[in-house]
Coordinates of C-alpha atoms in Angstrom, one line a residue:
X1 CA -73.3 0.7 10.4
X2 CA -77.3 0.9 10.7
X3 CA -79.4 -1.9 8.8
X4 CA -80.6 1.6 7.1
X5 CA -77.4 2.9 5.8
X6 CA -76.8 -1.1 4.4
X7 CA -79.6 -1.7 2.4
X8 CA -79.0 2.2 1.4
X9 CA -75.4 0.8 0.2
X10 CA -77.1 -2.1 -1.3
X11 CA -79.5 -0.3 -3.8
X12 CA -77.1 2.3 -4.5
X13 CA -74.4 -0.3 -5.4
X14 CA -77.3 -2.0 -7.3
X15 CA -78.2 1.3 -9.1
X16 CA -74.8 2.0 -10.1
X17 CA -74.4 -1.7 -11.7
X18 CA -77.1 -0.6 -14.1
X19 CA -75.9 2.2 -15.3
X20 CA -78.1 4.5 -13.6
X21 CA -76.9 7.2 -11.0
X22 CA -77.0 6.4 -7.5
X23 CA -79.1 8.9 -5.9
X24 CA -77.6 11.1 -3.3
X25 CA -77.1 9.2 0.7
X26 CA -78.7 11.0 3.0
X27 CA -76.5 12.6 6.1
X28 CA -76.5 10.5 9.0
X29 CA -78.3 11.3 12.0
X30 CA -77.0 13.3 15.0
X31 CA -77.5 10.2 17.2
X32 CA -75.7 8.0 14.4
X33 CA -72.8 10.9 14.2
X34 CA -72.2 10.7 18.0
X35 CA -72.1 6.3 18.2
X36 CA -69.7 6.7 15.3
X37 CA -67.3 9.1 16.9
X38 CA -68.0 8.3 20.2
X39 CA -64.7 7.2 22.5
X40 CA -63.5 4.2 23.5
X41 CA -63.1 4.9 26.8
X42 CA -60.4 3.6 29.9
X43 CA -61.7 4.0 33.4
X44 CA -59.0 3.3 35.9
X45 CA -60.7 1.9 39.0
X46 CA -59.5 1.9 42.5
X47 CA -61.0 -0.6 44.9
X48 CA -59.6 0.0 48.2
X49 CA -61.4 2.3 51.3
X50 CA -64.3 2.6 52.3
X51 CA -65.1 5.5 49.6
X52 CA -64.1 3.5 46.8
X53 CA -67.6 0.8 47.2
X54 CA -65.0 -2.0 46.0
X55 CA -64.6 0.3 42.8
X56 CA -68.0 1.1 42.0
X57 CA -67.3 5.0 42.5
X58 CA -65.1 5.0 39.5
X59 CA -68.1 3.5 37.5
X60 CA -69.4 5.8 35.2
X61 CA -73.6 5.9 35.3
X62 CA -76.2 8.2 34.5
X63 CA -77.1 11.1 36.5
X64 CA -80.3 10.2 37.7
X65 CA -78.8 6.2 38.5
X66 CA -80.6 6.1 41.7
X67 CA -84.4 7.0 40.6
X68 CA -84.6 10.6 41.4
X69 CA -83.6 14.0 40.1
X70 CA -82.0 15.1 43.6
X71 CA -78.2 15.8 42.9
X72 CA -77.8 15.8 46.9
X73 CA -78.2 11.9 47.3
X74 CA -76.6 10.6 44.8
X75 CA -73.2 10.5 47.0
X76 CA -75.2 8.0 49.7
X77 CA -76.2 6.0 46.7
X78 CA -73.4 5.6 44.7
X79 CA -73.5 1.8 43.4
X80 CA -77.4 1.2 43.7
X81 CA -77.4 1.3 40.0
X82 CA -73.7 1.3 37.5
X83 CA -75.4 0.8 34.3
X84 CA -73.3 2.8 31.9
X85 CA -74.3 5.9 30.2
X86 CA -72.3 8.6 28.5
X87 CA -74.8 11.8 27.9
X88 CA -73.7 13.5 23.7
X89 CA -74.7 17.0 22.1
X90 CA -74.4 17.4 18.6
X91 CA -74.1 20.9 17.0
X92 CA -73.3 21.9 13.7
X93 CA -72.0 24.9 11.3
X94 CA -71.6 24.8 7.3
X95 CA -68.0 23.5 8.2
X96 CA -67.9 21.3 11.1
X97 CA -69.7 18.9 13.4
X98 CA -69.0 19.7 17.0
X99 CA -69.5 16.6 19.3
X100 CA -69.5 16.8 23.1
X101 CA -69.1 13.8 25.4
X102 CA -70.2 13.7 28.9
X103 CA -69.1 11.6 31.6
X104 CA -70.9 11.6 35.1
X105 CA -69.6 10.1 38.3
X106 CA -71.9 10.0 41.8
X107 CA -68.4 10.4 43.6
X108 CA -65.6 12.1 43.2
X109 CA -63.6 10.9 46.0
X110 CA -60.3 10.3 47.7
X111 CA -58.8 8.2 50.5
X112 CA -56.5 9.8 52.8
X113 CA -56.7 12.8 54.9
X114 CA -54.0 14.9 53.0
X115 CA -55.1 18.6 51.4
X116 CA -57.6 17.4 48.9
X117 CA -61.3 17.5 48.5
X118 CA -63.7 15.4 47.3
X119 CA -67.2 15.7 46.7
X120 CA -70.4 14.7 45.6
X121 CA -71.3 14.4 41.9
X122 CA -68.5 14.8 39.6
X123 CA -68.8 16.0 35.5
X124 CA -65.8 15.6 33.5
X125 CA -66.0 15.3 29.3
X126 CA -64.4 16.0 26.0
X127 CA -65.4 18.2 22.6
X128 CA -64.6 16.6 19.8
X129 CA -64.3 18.4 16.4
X130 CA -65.2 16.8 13.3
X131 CA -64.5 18.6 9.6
X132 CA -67.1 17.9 7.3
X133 CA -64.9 16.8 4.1
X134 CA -67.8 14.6 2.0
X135 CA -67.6 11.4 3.8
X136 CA -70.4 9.9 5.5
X137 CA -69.6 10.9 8.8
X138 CA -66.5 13.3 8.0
X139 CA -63.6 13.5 9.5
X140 CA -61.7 13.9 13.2
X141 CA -60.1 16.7 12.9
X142 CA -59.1 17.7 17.1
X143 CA -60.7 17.1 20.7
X144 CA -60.2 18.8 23.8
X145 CA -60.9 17.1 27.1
X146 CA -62.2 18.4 30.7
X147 CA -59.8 17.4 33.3
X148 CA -60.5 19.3 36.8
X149 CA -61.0 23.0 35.7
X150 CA -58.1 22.7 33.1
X151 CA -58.7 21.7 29.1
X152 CA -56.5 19.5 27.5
X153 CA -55.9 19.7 23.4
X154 CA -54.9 17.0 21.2
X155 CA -55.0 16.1 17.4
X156 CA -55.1 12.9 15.5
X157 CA -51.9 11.8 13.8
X158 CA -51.9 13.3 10.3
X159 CA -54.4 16.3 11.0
X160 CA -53.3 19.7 9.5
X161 CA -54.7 21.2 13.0
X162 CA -51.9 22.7 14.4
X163 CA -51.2 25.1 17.6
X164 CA -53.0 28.3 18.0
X165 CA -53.7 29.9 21.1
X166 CA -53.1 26.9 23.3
X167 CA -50.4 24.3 22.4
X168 CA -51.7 20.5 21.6
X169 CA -51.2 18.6 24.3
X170 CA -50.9 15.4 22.8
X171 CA -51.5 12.7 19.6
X172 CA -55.3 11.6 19.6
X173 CA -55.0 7.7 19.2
X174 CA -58.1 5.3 17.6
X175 CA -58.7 2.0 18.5
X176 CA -61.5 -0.3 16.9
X177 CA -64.4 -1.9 18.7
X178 CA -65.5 -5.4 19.2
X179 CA -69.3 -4.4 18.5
X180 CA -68.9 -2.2 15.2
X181 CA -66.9 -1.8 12.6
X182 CA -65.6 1.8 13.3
X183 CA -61.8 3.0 15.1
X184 CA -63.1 5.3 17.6
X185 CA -60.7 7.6 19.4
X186 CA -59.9 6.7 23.0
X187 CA -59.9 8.5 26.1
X188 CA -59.1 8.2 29.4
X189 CA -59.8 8.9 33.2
X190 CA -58.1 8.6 36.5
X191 CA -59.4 7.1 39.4
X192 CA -60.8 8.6 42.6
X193 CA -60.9 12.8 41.2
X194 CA -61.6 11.3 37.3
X195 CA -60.2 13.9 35.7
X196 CA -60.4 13.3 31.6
X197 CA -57.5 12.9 28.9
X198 CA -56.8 11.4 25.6
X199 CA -55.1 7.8 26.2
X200 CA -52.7 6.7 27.3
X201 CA -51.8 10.6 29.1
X202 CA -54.6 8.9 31.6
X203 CA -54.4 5.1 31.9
X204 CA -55.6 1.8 33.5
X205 CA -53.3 1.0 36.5
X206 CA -54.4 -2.3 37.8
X207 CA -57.7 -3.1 38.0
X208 CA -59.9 -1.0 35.4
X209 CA -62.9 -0.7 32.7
X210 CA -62.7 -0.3 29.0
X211 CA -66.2 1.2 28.1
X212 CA -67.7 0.9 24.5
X213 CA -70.3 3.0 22.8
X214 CA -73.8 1.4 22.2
X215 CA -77.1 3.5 20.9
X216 CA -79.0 1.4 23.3
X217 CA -77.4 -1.0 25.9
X218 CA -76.0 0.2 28.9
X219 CA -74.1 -2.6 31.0
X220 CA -73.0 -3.2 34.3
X221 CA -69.3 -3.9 35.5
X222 CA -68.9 -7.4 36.8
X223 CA -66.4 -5.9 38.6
X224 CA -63.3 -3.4 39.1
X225 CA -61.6 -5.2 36.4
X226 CA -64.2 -5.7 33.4
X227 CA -62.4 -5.0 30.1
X228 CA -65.6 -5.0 27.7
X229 CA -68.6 -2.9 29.5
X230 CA -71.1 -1.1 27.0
X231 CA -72.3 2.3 27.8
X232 CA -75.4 3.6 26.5
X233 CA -74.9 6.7 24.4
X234 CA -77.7 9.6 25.7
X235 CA -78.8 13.3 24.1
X236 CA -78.4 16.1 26.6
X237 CA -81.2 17.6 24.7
X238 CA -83.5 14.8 25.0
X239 CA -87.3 15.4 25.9
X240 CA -87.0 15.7 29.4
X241 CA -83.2 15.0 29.7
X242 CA -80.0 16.7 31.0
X243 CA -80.6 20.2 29.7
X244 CA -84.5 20.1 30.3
X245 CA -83.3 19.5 33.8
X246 CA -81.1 22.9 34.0
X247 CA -83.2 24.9 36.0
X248 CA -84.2 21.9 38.6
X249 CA -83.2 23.2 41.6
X250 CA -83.1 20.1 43.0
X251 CA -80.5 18.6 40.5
X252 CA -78.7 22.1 40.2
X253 CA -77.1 24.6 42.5
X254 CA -77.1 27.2 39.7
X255 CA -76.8 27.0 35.4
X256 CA -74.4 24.4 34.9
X257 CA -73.4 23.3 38.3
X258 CA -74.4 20.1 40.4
X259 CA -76.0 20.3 43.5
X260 CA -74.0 18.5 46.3
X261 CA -74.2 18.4 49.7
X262 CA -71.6 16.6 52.6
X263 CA -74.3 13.8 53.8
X264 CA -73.7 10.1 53.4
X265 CA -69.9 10.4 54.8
X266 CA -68.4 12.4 52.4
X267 CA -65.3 14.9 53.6
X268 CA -65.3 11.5 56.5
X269 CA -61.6 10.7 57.1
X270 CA -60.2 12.9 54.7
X271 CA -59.2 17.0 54.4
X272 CA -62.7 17.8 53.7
X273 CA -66.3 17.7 51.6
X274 CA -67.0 20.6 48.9
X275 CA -70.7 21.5 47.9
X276 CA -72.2 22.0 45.1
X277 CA -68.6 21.1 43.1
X278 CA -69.5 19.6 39.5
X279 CA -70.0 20.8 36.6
X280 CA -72.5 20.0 33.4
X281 CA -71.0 20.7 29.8
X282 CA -72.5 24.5 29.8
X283 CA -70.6 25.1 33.3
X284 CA -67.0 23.1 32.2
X285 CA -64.4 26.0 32.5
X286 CA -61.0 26.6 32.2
X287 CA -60.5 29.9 33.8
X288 CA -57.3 31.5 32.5
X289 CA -58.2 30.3 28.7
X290 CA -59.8 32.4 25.8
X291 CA -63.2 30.5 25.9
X292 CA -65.6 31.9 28.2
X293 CA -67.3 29.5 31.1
X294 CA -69.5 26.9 29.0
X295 CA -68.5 27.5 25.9
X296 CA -66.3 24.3 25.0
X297 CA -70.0 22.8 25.0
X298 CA -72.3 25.9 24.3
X299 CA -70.1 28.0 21.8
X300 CA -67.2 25.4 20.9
X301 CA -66.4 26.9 17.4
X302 CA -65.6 29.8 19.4
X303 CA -63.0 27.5 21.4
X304 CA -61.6 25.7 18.0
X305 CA -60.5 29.3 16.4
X306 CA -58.9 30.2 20.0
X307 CA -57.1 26.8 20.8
X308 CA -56.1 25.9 17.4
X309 CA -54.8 27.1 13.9
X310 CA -57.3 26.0 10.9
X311 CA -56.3 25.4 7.6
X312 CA -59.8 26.4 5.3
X313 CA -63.0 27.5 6.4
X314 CA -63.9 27.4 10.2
X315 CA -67.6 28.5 9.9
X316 CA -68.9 30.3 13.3
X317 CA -72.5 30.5 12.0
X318 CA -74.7 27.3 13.7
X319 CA -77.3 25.2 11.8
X320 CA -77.8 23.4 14.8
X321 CA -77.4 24.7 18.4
X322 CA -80.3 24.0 21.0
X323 CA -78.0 26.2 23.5
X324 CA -78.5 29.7 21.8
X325 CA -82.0 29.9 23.1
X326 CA -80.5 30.3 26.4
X327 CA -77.6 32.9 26.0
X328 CA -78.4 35.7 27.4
X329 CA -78.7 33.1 31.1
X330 CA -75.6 31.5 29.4
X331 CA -73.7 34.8 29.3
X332 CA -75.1 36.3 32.7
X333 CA -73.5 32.5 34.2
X334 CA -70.1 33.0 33.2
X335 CA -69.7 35.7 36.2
X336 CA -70.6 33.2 38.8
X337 CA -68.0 32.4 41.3
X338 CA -65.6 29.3 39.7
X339 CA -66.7 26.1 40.3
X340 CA -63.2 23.5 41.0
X341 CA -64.6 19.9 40.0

């Protein structure tokens, strides 16, 4: 909790002892919203190959690690730079809080020469839907995660979210962290292709990093095996951040997809390199599902009333969606050949 929201529960505590009524709290913050939901997060790590940088490929970073906003070096320069950063959008209806988590990877990369591709940049993430019930921060209700070009639903234990149009794929489990005083849920990612579940469906197999949400540091590994590594929590809508980026041609191929190229040995030794093969929230797709191409990040109350059945009000009207200014090159996107991350 902030040193605001304490001294806030101080004089209200204070108020109330005399007799007086505590003035209303205000709502937290978008930024203070995301820290407090924000997932504890497993990264399994492979060390071994040459691709692998002694693990530092499975180390999540920011997408501009290396200095620059070209998305076609950042394969050759995986491991200049592993400070941790996980990238958050915020929006809201009357009804709900929708928060989306985004995980970026330089690599996404494999080690033998058997019928699979890696390639450069990698962008794998979960939604996570919060009711808003009269708490402070409200309450988890479901989360859906991006593994690959498939989605994956899950559900706290107790929620009265149950199957819709998709089938929950699993319990939603919370652990608490060493640097607050919240249980944060906890997610998962495999190593080498870092495709994204709910723990434990994906877990740490040997060596591996457990990642923790900060609203300002972002540490580095000491190593493959480093089981308390703080990632900086970042707004994709940021002044000049991820979504100001989205028509860089440099750092995109098109709306919503990573530019990649095959330099800096990438496809060396195994079946092959893919270009331009990542995805950014607004491009995260899983084809043969209600939701539309982007809209788990861009739309996502669209995805809740398609994936799951709501007890209550599920308001589809936004307060607060930076997104909608862009629809109509959202909408004309969603016909662009599928991207396989």
């Amino acid at each position: 909790m902030g040193i605001r929201r304490v001294i806030a529960s101080g004089v209200a505590g204070a108020v109330v002892a005399a007799g007086m009524a505590a003035p209303a709290q205000a709502a937290p913050s978008r930024a203070e919203l995301a820290l407090r939901w924000a997932p504890i997060h497993y990264q399994d790590v492979d060390a071994t190959g040459s691709h692998a940088l002694g693990g530092k490929s499975d180390f999540i970073t920011r997408y501009d690690f290396d200095g620059n906003l070209n998305g076609r070096d950042n394969w050759d320069n995986t491991g200049k730079n592993t400070a941790a950063a996980v990238y958050y959008s915020v929006l809201e209806t009357g009804s709900h809080y929708y928060l989306a988590y985004f995980f970026f990877h330089p690599r996404d990369w494999i080690d033998h020469p058997f019928f699979e591709t890696e390639h450069e940049n990698d962008g794998e993430g979960v939604l996570e839907i919060v009711e808003k019930d009269g708490s402070e921060y409200g309450k988890l209700k479901a989360a859906v995660t991006v593994a690959h070009s498939d989605f994956f639903s899950y559900a706290p234990s107790g929620s009265d979210w149950t199957n819709g149009g998709e089938t929950i794929d699993g319990t939603l489990q919370f652990k608490s962290s060493p640097h607050d005083g919240f249980q944060h849920p906890v997610t998962a990612q495999e190593r080498g292709g870092h495709g994204l579940k709910a723990w434990p469906q994906y877990d740490i197999n040997g060596d591996g990093i457990v990642y923790y949400p900060s609203a300002t540091v972002a540490e580095s590994p000491n190593g493959p095996d480093d089981r308390d590594v703080r990632y900086e929590l970042i707004d994709i809508f940021a002044s000049g951040g991820l979504w100001a980026q989205r028509n860089n041609t440099n750092l995109f191929a098109n709306l919503g997809t990573f530019a990649g190229d095959t330099t800096g040995g990438c496809g060396t030794g195994t079946y092959s390199c893919g270009t331009n093969s990542a995805n950014a929230p607004w491009g995260w797709d899983d084809g043969n599902d209600t939701p539309a191409r982007g809209e788990i990040a861009t739309d996502p109350a669209k995805l809740a009333a398609a994936y799951f059945k709501v007890p209550g009000a599920l308001d589809r009207t936004y307060s607060y969606n930076p997104y909608a200014n862009e629809a109509a090159a959202l909408k004309a996107a969603r016909n662009l050949p599928p991207t396989i991350d």
